[in-house]
């Protein structure tokens, strides 16, 4: 008699306890006794913690977490459409043969000749009489740091790596004036022959900038404009 009474009371107590966790909202998981156990409190890189479950925290609003984004993440900042376009991934794929020479194992590779197709690409940064000077001086800075040791100060292919006898096969830019800006971009981005890929060292904006500088090595009047704002050397950089 006593035993079954406690069993019934016990069953009622347990049922009430369990049922109290339910809610009428079919989408709700009900009362959570230990939410941290099954909901990760991990901080996400791209989440705006300024608003969590309707609660607004002004001090955290519009501020992303301080976590470093993964490599090759695309910074999508700014409102200038040209700048934003420059940050988007390069549309031309690497050729299959590059796998062996440049160790590109994570890339989507193609059999098509994207290098030839790249000849149609114009420089995404268009020079004018106002921006030419800062762009060329930035290009020189990049060239001095990243390219000069092979290509030489004047772009003649006689950098210290070559004159020391450690390396060879670097062309004189003067012999490659027929190369289009798009092909130069492709070669710098993915590498060509003995030149390694530079896409993890320079972003697209920097590569187009350094290409302008190479053009100025090929013809000293490149990037100069007359009083009417017309380029002294025909502009090869038409945006396409
Ligand atoms: C380790 C030496 C080395 C470095 C560093 C280097 N290059 Fe080269 N570059 C070469 C060699 C070698 C070639 C010839 C590739 C071929 O045609 O087979 C070349 C070719 C080129 C070409 C011609 C590409 C074509 O399609 O014919 C351009 C343009 C160029 N390099 C630009 C650059 C720029 C810009 C940098 C710096 C960001 C740079 N290179 C850094 C060695 C180098």
PDB file of C-alpha atoms and ligand atoms in Angstrom:
ATOM      1  CA  UNK A   1       0.000   0.000   0.000  1.00  0.00           C
ATOM      2  CA  UNK A   2       2.714   2.459   1.134  1.00  0.00           C
ATOM      3  CA  UNK A   3       5.057   1.395  -1.672  1.00  0.00           C
ATOM      4  CA  UNK A   4       2.561   1.908  -4.508  1.00  0.00           C
ATOM      5  CA  UNK A   5       1.575   5.315  -3.033  1.00  0.00           C
ATOM      6  CA  UNK A   6       5.196   6.509  -3.263  1.00  0.00           C
ATOM      7  CA  UNK A   7       5.446   5.080  -6.760  1.00  0.00           C
ATOM      8  CA  UNK A   8       2.389   7.025  -7.932  1.00  0.00           C
ATOM      9  CA  UNK A   9       3.565  10.255  -6.255  1.00  0.00           C
ATOM     10  CA  UNK A  10       7.055   9.705  -7.640  1.00  0.00           C
ATOM     11  CA  UNK A  11       5.662   9.169 -11.158  1.00  0.00           C
ATOM     12  CA  UNK A  12       3.573  12.340 -10.884  1.00  0.00           C
ATOM     13  CA  UNK A  13       6.529  14.406  -9.660  1.00  0.00           C
ATOM     14  CA  UNK A  14       8.779  13.128 -12.458  1.00  0.00           C
ATOM     15  CA  UNK A  15       6.067  13.731 -15.114  1.00  0.00           C
ATOM     16  CA  UNK A  16       5.444  17.255 -13.904  1.00  0.00           C
ATOM     17  CA  UNK A  17       9.169  17.933 -13.922  1.00  0.00           C
ATOM     18  CA  UNK A  18       9.648  16.518 -17.436  1.00  0.00           C
ATOM     19  CA  UNK A  19       6.479  18.069 -18.897  1.00  0.00           C
ATOM     20  CA  UNK A  20       7.336  21.491 -17.475  1.00  0.00           C
ATOM     21  CA  UNK A  21      10.191  21.610 -19.992  1.00  0.00           C
ATOM     22  CA  UNK A  22       7.707  21.556 -22.890  1.00  0.00           C
ATOM     23  CA  UNK A  23       6.364  24.659 -24.533  1.00  0.00           C
ATOM     24  CA  UNK A  24       3.444  25.169 -26.886  1.00  0.00           C
ATOM     25  CA  UNK A  25       5.817  26.441 -29.614  1.00  0.00           C
ATOM     26  CA  UNK A  26       6.492  23.494 -31.915  1.00  0.00           C
ATOM     27  CA  UNK A  27       9.820  25.001 -33.090  1.00  0.00           C
ATOM     28  CA  UNK A  28      11.197  25.441 -29.578  1.00  0.00           C
ATOM     29  CA  UNK A  29      13.421  22.770 -28.055  1.00  0.00           C
ATOM     30  CA  UNK A  30      11.694  23.512 -24.711  1.00  0.00           C
ATOM     31  CA  UNK A  31      13.491  24.349 -21.500  1.00  0.00           C
ATOM     32  CA  UNK A  32      17.197  23.687 -21.813  1.00  0.00           C
ATOM     33  CA  UNK A  33      18.793  22.531 -18.565  1.00  0.00           C
ATOM     34  CA  UNK A  34      22.414  22.848 -19.660  1.00  0.00           C
ATOM     35  CA  UNK A  35      22.533  24.855 -22.923  1.00  0.00           C
ATOM     36  CA  UNK A  36      26.334  25.127 -22.968  1.00  0.00           C
ATOM     37  CA  UNK A  37      26.541  21.358 -23.300  1.00  0.00           C
ATOM     38  CA  UNK A  38      24.889  21.301 -26.703  1.00  0.00           C
ATOM     39  CA  UNK A  39      25.187  24.864 -27.942  1.00  0.00           C
ATOM     40  CA  UNK A  40      28.770  25.847 -28.637  1.00  0.00           C
ATOM     41  CA  UNK A  41      29.661  29.220 -27.153  1.00  0.00           C
ATOM     42  CA  UNK A  42      32.489  29.424 -29.739  1.00  0.00           C
ATOM     43  CA  UNK A  43      33.121  32.914 -31.111  1.00  0.00           C
ATOM     44  CA  UNK A  44      32.558  33.101 -34.854  1.00  0.00           C
ATOM     45  CA  UNK A  45      34.783  35.299 -37.008  1.00  0.00           C
ATOM     46  CA  UNK A  46      32.066  36.943 -39.088  1.00  0.00           C
ATOM     47  CA  UNK A  47      29.216  37.202 -36.583  1.00  0.00           C
ATOM     48  CA  UNK A  48      28.108  40.593 -35.362  1.00  0.00           C
ATOM     49  CA  UNK A  49      27.816  40.122 -31.607  1.00  0.00           C
ATOM     50  CA  UNK A  50      26.218  43.536 -31.281  1.00  0.00           C
ATOM     51  CA  UNK A  51      22.864  41.763 -31.355  1.00  0.00           C
ATOM     52  CA  UNK A  52      22.415  38.421 -29.654  1.00  0.00           C
ATOM     53  CA  UNK A  53      18.853  37.073 -29.370  1.00  0.00           C
ATOM     54  CA  UNK A  54      17.386  40.511 -29.669  1.00  0.00           C
ATOM     55  CA  UNK A  55      19.659  42.021 -27.024  1.00  0.00           C
ATOM     56  CA  UNK A  56      21.644  44.960 -28.417  1.00  0.00           C
ATOM     57  CA  UNK A  57      25.171  45.614 -27.214  1.00  0.00           C
ATOM     58  CA  UNK A  58      26.201  48.985 -28.651  1.00  0.00           C
ATOM     59  CA  UNK A  59      29.886  48.553 -27.792  1.00  0.00           C
ATOM     60  CA  UNK A  60      30.093  45.400 -29.934  1.00  0.00           C
ATOM     61  CA  UNK A  61      27.862  46.543 -32.761  1.00  0.00           C
ATOM     62  CA  UNK A  62      29.521  46.880 -36.188  1.00  0.00           C
ATOM     63  CA  UNK A  63      32.700  45.385 -34.794  1.00  0.00           C
ATOM     64  CA  UNK A  64      33.720  41.937 -35.974  1.00  0.00           C
ATOM     65  CA  UNK A  65      35.618  39.645 -33.672  1.00  0.00           C
ATOM     66  CA  UNK A  66      39.371  40.013 -33.569  1.00  0.00           C
ATOM     67  CA  UNK A  67      39.949  36.603 -35.118  1.00  0.00           C
ATOM     68  CA  UNK A  68      42.243  36.477 -38.141  1.00  0.00           C
ATOM     69  CA  UNK A  69      40.269  35.483 -41.232  1.00  0.00           C
ATOM     70  CA  UNK A  70      41.416  32.322 -43.048  1.00  0.00           C
ATOM     71  CA  UNK A  71      44.143  32.713 -45.683  1.00  0.00           C
ATOM     72  CA  UNK A  72      42.882  33.866 -49.108  1.00  0.00           C
ATOM     73  CA  UNK A  73      39.681  35.216 -47.541  1.00  0.00           C
ATOM     74  CA  UNK A  74      38.361  38.060 -49.690  1.00  0.00           C
ATOM     75  CA  UNK A  75      38.270  41.385 -47.873  1.00  0.00           C
ATOM     76  CA  UNK A  76      34.936  42.817 -48.915  1.00  0.00           C
ATOM     77  CA  UNK A  77      35.291  46.361 -47.730  1.00  0.00           C
ATOM     78  CA  UNK A  78      34.832  49.780 -49.186  1.00  0.00           C
ATOM     79  CA  UNK A  79      32.253  51.213 -51.525  1.00  0.00           C
ATOM     80  CA  UNK A  80      34.428  52.025 -54.531  1.00  0.00           C
ATOM     81  CA  UNK A  81      33.255  49.462 -57.094  1.00  0.00           C
ATOM     82  CA  UNK A  82      36.664  49.326 -58.800  1.00  0.00           C
ATOM     83  CA  UNK A  83      38.409  48.589 -55.494  1.00  0.00           C
ATOM     84  CA  UNK A  84      35.861  45.929 -54.589  1.00  0.00           C
ATOM     85  CA  UNK A  85      36.175  44.298 -58.036  1.00  0.00           C
ATOM     86  CA  UNK A  86      39.936  44.169 -57.548  1.00  0.00           C
ATOM     87  CA  UNK A  87      39.465  42.085 -54.425  1.00  0.00           C
ATOM     88  CA  UNK A  88      37.263  39.478 -56.129  1.00  0.00           C
ATOM     89  CA  UNK A  89      38.888  36.160 -57.117  1.00  0.00           C
ATOM     90  CA  UNK A  90      40.786  36.052 -60.424  1.00  0.00           C
ATOM     91  CA  UNK A  91      38.472  34.524 -63.009  1.00  0.00           C
ATOM     92  CA  UNK A  92      41.100  32.773 -65.138  1.00  0.00           C
ATOM     93  CA  UNK A  93      42.011  29.249 -64.105  1.00  0.00           C
ATOM     94  CA  UNK A  94      45.493  27.753 -63.915  1.00  0.00           C
ATOM     95  CA  UNK A  95      46.530  25.317 -66.603  1.00  0.00           C
ATOM     96  CA  UNK A  96      46.917  21.648 -65.740  1.00  0.00           C
ATOM     97  CA  UNK A  97      50.589  21.662 -66.638  1.00  0.00           C
ATOM     98  CA  UNK A  98      51.208  24.145 -63.809  1.00  0.00           C
ATOM     99  CA  UNK A  99      50.530  21.457 -61.231  1.00  0.00           C
ATOM    100  CA  UNK A 100      53.937  19.924 -61.709  1.00  0.00           C
ATOM    101  CA  UNK A 101      55.881  23.157 -62.024  1.00  0.00           C
ATOM    102  CA  UNK A 102      54.188  25.308 -59.412  1.00  0.00           C
ATOM    103  CA  UNK A 103      52.798  22.862 -56.893  1.00  0.00           C
ATOM    104  CA  UNK A 104      49.241  24.109 -57.184  1.00  0.00           C
ATOM    105  CA  UNK A 105      47.421  21.258 -55.596  1.00  0.00           C
ATOM    106  CA  UNK A 106      44.301  22.930 -54.243  1.00  0.00           C
ATOM    107  CA  UNK A 107      43.472  24.766 -57.454  1.00  0.00           C
ATOM    108  CA  UNK A 108      40.867  24.069 -60.044  1.00  0.00           C
ATOM    109  CA  UNK A 109      43.046  23.348 -63.073  1.00  0.00           C
ATOM    110  CA  UNK A 110      41.998  23.465 -66.693  1.00  0.00           C
ATOM    111  CA  UNK A 111      43.207  22.057 -70.007  1.00  0.00           C
ATOM    112  CA  UNK A 112      42.078  25.190 -71.816  1.00  0.00           C
ATOM    113  CA  UNK A 113      44.704  27.783 -72.608  1.00  0.00           C
ATOM    114  CA  UNK A 114      43.723  30.554 -70.235  1.00  0.00           C
ATOM    115  CA  UNK A 115      47.115  32.220 -70.738  1.00  0.00           C
ATOM    116  CA  UNK A 116      46.262  32.920 -74.388  1.00  0.00           C
ATOM    117  CA  UNK A 117      42.771  34.038 -73.423  1.00  0.00           C
ATOM    118  CA  UNK A 118      44.235  36.412 -70.820  1.00  0.00           C
ATOM    119  CA  UNK A 119      45.668  38.519 -73.651  1.00  0.00           C
ATOM    120  CA  UNK A 120      42.206  40.059 -73.932  1.00  0.00           C
ATOM    121  CA  UNK A 121      42.308  41.347 -70.333  1.00  0.00           C
ATOM    122  CA  UNK A 122      43.110  44.999 -69.851  1.00  0.00           C
ATOM    123  CA  UNK A 123      44.707  46.424 -66.736  1.00  0.00           C
ATOM    124  CA  UNK A 124      41.979  46.902 -64.144  1.00  0.00           C
ATOM    125  CA  UNK A 125      43.698  50.049 -62.914  1.00  0.00           C
ATOM    126  CA  UNK A 126      43.438  52.790 -65.515  1.00  0.00           C
ATOM    127  CA  UNK A 127      46.103  55.480 -65.394  1.00  0.00           C
ATOM    128  CA  UNK A 128      45.258  59.157 -65.721  1.00  0.00           C
ATOM    129  CA  UNK A 129      47.243  62.338 -65.254  1.00  0.00           C
ATOM    130  CA  UNK A 130      46.356  62.458 -61.570  1.00  0.00           C
ATOM    131  CA  UNK A 131      46.880  58.892 -60.383  1.00  0.00           C
ATOM    132  CA  UNK A 132      49.827  57.918 -62.619  1.00  0.00           C
ATOM    133  CA  UNK A 133      52.575  59.223 -60.355  1.00  0.00           C
ATOM    134  CA  UNK A 134      51.508  57.566 -57.089  1.00  0.00           C
ATOM    135  CA  UNK A 135      50.681  54.301 -58.915  1.00  0.00           C
ATOM    136  CA  UNK A 136      54.069  54.144 -60.634  1.00  0.00           C
ATOM    137  CA  UNK A 137      55.931  54.938 -57.432  1.00  0.00           C
ATOM    138  CA  UNK A 138      53.964  52.217 -55.582  1.00  0.00           C
ATOM    139  CA  UNK A 139      54.756  49.892 -58.495  1.00  0.00           C
ATOM    140  CA  UNK A 140      58.449  50.685 -58.168  1.00  0.00           C
ATOM    141  CA  UNK A 141      58.332  49.936 -54.458  1.00  0.00           C
ATOM    142  CA  UNK A 142      56.692  46.541 -55.095  1.00  0.00           C
ATOM    143  CA  UNK A 143      59.053  45.762 -57.967  1.00  0.00           C
ATOM    144  CA  UNK A 144      62.118  46.591 -55.856  1.00  0.00           C
ATOM    145  CA  UNK A 145      60.947  44.328 -53.051  1.00  0.00           C
ATOM    146  CA  UNK A 146      59.577  41.376 -55.016  1.00  0.00           C
ATOM    147  CA  UNK A 147      60.983  41.235 -58.528  1.00  0.00           C
ATOM    148  CA  UNK A 148      64.215  43.197 -58.896  1.00  0.00           C
ATOM    149  CA  UNK A 149      66.506  40.475 -57.548  1.00  0.00           C
ATOM    150  CA  UNK A 150      65.687  38.428 -60.652  1.00  0.00           C
ATOM    151  CA  UNK A 151      64.496  40.956 -63.226  1.00  0.00           C
ATOM    152  CA  UNK A 152      67.098  43.664 -62.460  1.00  0.00           C
ATOM    153  CA  UNK A 153      66.622  47.306 -61.595  1.00  0.00           C
ATOM    154  CA  UNK A 154      65.999  48.268 -65.226  1.00  0.00           C
ATOM    155  CA  UNK A 155      64.012  45.151 -66.050  1.00  0.00           C
ATOM    156  CA  UNK A 156      66.768  43.842 -68.308  1.00  0.00           C
ATOM    157  CA  UNK A 157      66.830  40.412 -66.649  1.00  0.00           C
ATOM    158  CA  UNK A 158      70.135  41.020 -64.901  1.00  0.00           C
ATOM    159  CA  UNK A 159      69.180  41.045 -61.242  1.00  0.00           C
ATOM    160  CA  UNK A 160      71.683  39.928 -58.588  1.00  0.00           C
ATOM    161  CA  UNK A 161      70.227  36.405 -58.653  1.00  0.00           C
ATOM    162  CA  UNK A 162      71.232  36.177 -62.306  1.00  0.00           C
ATOM    163  CA  UNK A 163      74.590  38.001 -62.171  1.00  0.00           C
ATOM    164  CA  UNK A 164      75.671  35.821 -59.246  1.00  0.00           C
ATOM    165  CA  UNK A 165      75.218  32.837 -61.546  1.00  0.00           C
ATOM    166  CA  UNK A 166      72.638  31.219 -59.241  1.00  0.00           C
ATOM    167  CA  UNK A 167      69.771  31.580 -61.663  1.00  0.00           C
ATOM    168  CA  UNK A 168      69.135  32.077 -65.347  1.00  0.00           C
ATOM    169  CA  UNK A 169      66.433  32.397 -67.984  1.00  0.00           C
ATOM    170  CA  UNK A 170      65.081  35.772 -66.850  1.00  0.00           C
ATOM    171  CA  UNK A 171      63.890  37.732 -69.873  1.00  0.00           C
ATOM    172  CA  UNK A 172      64.623  41.361 -70.694  1.00  0.00           C
ATOM    173  CA  UNK A 173      61.279  43.161 -70.543  1.00  0.00           C
ATOM    174  CA  UNK A 174      62.331  45.090 -73.659  1.00  0.00           C
ATOM    175  CA  UNK A 175      62.015  41.800 -75.564  1.00  0.00           C
ATOM    176  CA  UNK A 176      58.456  41.231 -74.356  1.00  0.00           C
ATOM    177  CA  UNK A 177      56.724  44.466 -75.300  1.00  0.00           C
ATOM    178  CA  UNK A 178      54.107  42.530 -77.269  1.00  0.00           C
ATOM    179  CA  UNK A 179      52.865  40.823 -74.104  1.00  0.00           C
ATOM    180  CA  UNK A 180      49.509  42.170 -73.050  1.00  0.00           C
ATOM    181  CA  UNK A 181      48.860  43.350 -69.495  1.00  0.00           C
ATOM    182  CA  UNK A 182      46.478  40.406 -69.054  1.00  0.00           C
ATOM    183  CA  UNK A 183      49.159  37.866 -69.952  1.00  0.00           C
ATOM    184  CA  UNK A 184      51.646  39.525 -67.637  1.00  0.00           C
ATOM    185  CA  UNK A 185      49.044  39.302 -64.906  1.00  0.00           C
ATOM    186  CA  UNK A 186      48.492  35.606 -65.599  1.00  0.00           C
ATOM    187  CA  UNK A 187      52.224  34.844 -65.492  1.00  0.00           C
ATOM    188  CA  UNK A 188      52.825  36.827 -62.309  1.00  0.00           C
ATOM    189  CA  UNK A 189      49.747  35.370 -60.625  1.00  0.00           C
ATOM    190  CA  UNK A 190      50.287  31.695 -61.498  1.00  0.00           C
ATOM    191  CA  UNK A 191      53.987  31.731 -62.350  1.00  0.00           C
ATOM    192  CA  UNK A 192      55.605  30.841 -65.655  1.00  0.00           C
ATOM    193  CA  UNK A 193      58.543  28.584 -66.448  1.00  0.00           C
ATOM    194  CA  UNK A 194      61.186  29.262 -63.820  1.00  0.00           C
ATOM    195  CA  UNK A 195      59.195  32.072 -62.204  1.00  0.00           C
ATOM    196  CA  UNK A 196      57.046  30.945 -59.297  1.00  0.00           C
ATOM    197  CA  UNK A 197      53.458  31.980 -58.603  1.00  0.00           C
ATOM    198  CA  UNK A 198      53.178  35.338 -56.842  1.00  0.00           C
ATOM    199  CA  UNK A 199      49.494  35.328 -55.993  1.00  0.00           C
ATOM    200  CA  UNK A 200      50.044  34.586 -52.314  1.00  0.00           C
ATOM    201  CA  UNK A 201      52.602  37.422 -52.094  1.00  0.00           C
ATOM    202  CA  UNK A 202      50.781  40.183 -53.959  1.00  0.00           C
ATOM    203  CA  UNK A 203      47.073  40.889 -54.243  1.00  0.00           C
ATOM    204  CA  UNK A 204      45.417  41.689 -57.576  1.00  0.00           C
ATOM    205  CA  UNK A 205      45.659  45.426 -57.066  1.00  0.00           C
ATOM    206  CA  UNK A 206      49.394  45.143 -56.390  1.00  0.00           C
ATOM    207  CA  UNK A 207      49.956  42.962 -59.460  1.00  0.00           C
ATOM    208  CA  UNK A 208      48.160  45.399 -61.793  1.00  0.00           C
ATOM    209  CA  UNK A 209      50.153  48.213 -60.164  1.00  0.00           C
ATOM    210  CA  UNK A 210      53.494  46.505 -60.723  1.00  0.00           C
ATOM    211  CA  UNK A 211      52.516  45.825 -64.357  1.00  0.00           C
ATOM    212  CA  UNK A 212      52.166  49.586 -64.888  1.00  0.00           C
ATOM    213  CA  UNK A 213      55.683  49.938 -63.521  1.00  0.00           C
ATOM    214  CA  UNK A 214      56.985  47.260 -65.925  1.00  0.00           C
ATOM    215  CA  UNK A 215      55.434  49.257 -68.791  1.00  0.00           C
ATOM    216  CA  UNK A 216      57.344  52.326 -67.597  1.00  0.00           C
ATOM    217  CA  UNK A 217      60.571  50.300 -67.713  1.00  0.00           C
ATOM    218  CA  UNK A 218      59.731  49.274 -71.274  1.00  0.00           C
ATOM    219  CA  UNK A 219      59.098  52.840 -72.390  1.00  0.00           C
ATOM    220  CA  UNK A 220      60.301  55.753 -70.232  1.00  0.00           C
ATOM    221  CA  UNK A 221      57.425  58.036 -71.264  1.00  0.00           C
ATOM    222  CA  UNK A 222      54.796  55.590 -70.081  1.00  0.00           C
ATOM    223  CA  UNK A 223      52.508  57.154 -67.482  1.00  0.00           C
ATOM    224  CA  UNK A 224      53.324  60.692 -68.628  1.00  0.00           C
ATOM    225  CA  UNK A 225      50.555  62.971 -69.793  1.00  0.00           C
ATOM    226  CA  UNK A 226      50.618  66.157 -71.858  1.00  0.00           C
ATOM    227  CA  UNK A 227      48.936  69.434 -70.898  1.00  0.00           C
ATOM    228  CA  UNK A 228      45.593  68.186 -72.258  1.00  0.00           C
ATOM    229  CA  UNK A 229      45.714  65.089 -70.077  1.00  0.00           C
ATOM    230  CA  UNK A 230      46.407  62.799 -73.051  1.00  0.00           C
ATOM    231  CA  UNK A 231      48.827  59.929 -72.502  1.00  0.00           C
ATOM    232  CA  UNK A 232      52.212  60.485 -74.175  1.00  0.00           C
ATOM    233  CA  UNK A 233      52.584  56.737 -74.753  1.00  0.00           C
ATOM    234  CA  UNK A 234      49.492  54.974 -76.098  1.00  0.00           C
ATOM    235  CA  UNK A 235      47.522  53.497 -73.261  1.00  0.00           C
ATOM    236  CA  UNK A 236      47.627  49.706 -73.215  1.00  0.00           C
ATOM    237  CA  UNK A 237      45.491  49.550 -70.153  1.00  0.00           C
ATOM    238  CA  UNK A 238      41.983  49.937 -71.503  1.00  0.00           C
ATOM    239  CA  UNK A 239      39.615  48.239 -69.139  1.00  0.00           C
ATOM    240  CA  UNK A 240      37.756  45.364 -70.758  1.00  0.00           C
TER     241      UNK A 240
HETATM  242  C1  LIG B   1      62.990  33.920 -58.983  1.00  0.00           C
HETATM  243  C2  LIG B   1      63.166  34.878 -60.045  1.00  0.00           C
HETATM  244  C3  LIG B   1      61.964  35.701 -60.436  1.00  0.00           C
HETATM  245  C4  LIG B   1      61.235  36.544 -59.647  1.00  0.00           C
HETATM  246  C5  LIG B   1      61.378  36.796 -58.161  1.00  0.00           C
HETATM  247  C6  LIG B   1      60.281  37.159 -60.511  1.00  0.00           C
HETATM  248  N1  LIG B   1      60.405  36.697 -61.777  1.00  0.00           N
HETATM  249 FE1  LIG B   1      59.314  37.278 -63.371  1.00  0.00          FE
HETATM  250  N2  LIG B   1      60.261  35.905 -64.535  1.00  0.00           N
HETATM  251  C7  LIG B   1      61.285  35.083 -64.125  1.00  0.00           C
HETATM  252  C8  LIG B   1      61.610  34.179 -65.200  1.00  0.00           C
HETATM  253  C9  LIG B   1      62.684  33.119 -65.170  1.00  0.00           C
HETATM  254  C10 LIG B   1      60.732  34.483 -66.262  1.00  0.00           C
HETATM  255  C11 LIG B   1      60.662  33.818 -67.639  1.00  0.00           C
HETATM  256  C12 LIG B   1      59.506  32.856 -67.639  1.00  0.00           C
HETATM  257  C13 LIG B   1      59.310  32.177 -68.982  1.00  0.00           C
HETATM  258  O1  LIG B   1      58.964  32.869 -69.940  1.00  0.00           O
HETATM  259  O2  LIG B   1      59.518  30.960 -69.032  1.00  0.00           O
HETATM  260  C14 LIG B   1      59.924  35.598 -65.814  1.00  0.00           C
HETATM  261  C15 LIG B   1      58.971  36.207 -66.597  1.00  0.00           C
HETATM  262  C16 LIG B   1      58.253  37.326 -66.233  1.00  0.00           C
HETATM  263  C17 LIG B   1      57.331  38.035 -67.087  1.00  0.00           C
HETATM  264  C18 LIG B   1      56.973  37.695 -68.510  1.00  0.00           C
HETATM  265  C19 LIG B   1      55.833  36.706 -68.454  1.00  0.00           C
HETATM  266  C20 LIG B   1      55.366  36.163 -69.764  1.00  0.00           C
HETATM  267  O3  LIG B   1      54.153  35.867 -69.848  1.00  0.00           O
HETATM  268  O4  LIG B   1      56.167  36.002 -70.696  1.00  0.00           O
HETATM  269  C21 LIG B   1      56.832  39.057 -66.353  1.00  0.00           C
HETATM  270  C22 LIG B   1      55.811  40.095 -66.819  1.00  0.00           C
HETATM  271  C23 LIG B   1      57.406  38.972 -65.026  1.00  0.00           C
HETATM  272  N3  LIG B   1      58.255  37.896 -64.999  1.00  0.00           N
HETATM  273  C24 LIG B   1      57.120  39.831 -64.015  1.00  0.00           C
HETATM  274  C25 LIG B   1      57.574  39.641 -62.702  1.00  0.00           C
HETATM  275  C26 LIG B   1      57.139  40.453 -61.595  1.00  0.00           C
HETATM  276  C27 LIG B   1      56.211  41.633 -61.674  1.00  0.00           C
HETATM  277  C28 LIG B   1      57.769  39.951 -60.500  1.00  0.00           C
HETATM  278  C29 LIG B   1      57.651  40.434 -59.077  1.00  0.00           C
HETATM  279  C30 LIG B   1      56.335  40.478 -58.525  1.00  0.00           C
HETATM  280  C31 LIG B   1      58.583  38.840 -60.914  1.00  0.00           C
HETATM  281  N4  LIG B   1      58.418  38.678 -62.261  1.00  0.00           N
HETATM  282  C32 LIG B   1      59.369  38.100 -60.082  1.00  0.00           C
HETATM  283  C33 LIG B   1      61.883  35.091 -62.874  1.00  0.00           C
HETATM  284  C34 LIG B   1      61.434  35.800 -61.774  1.00  0.00           C
END
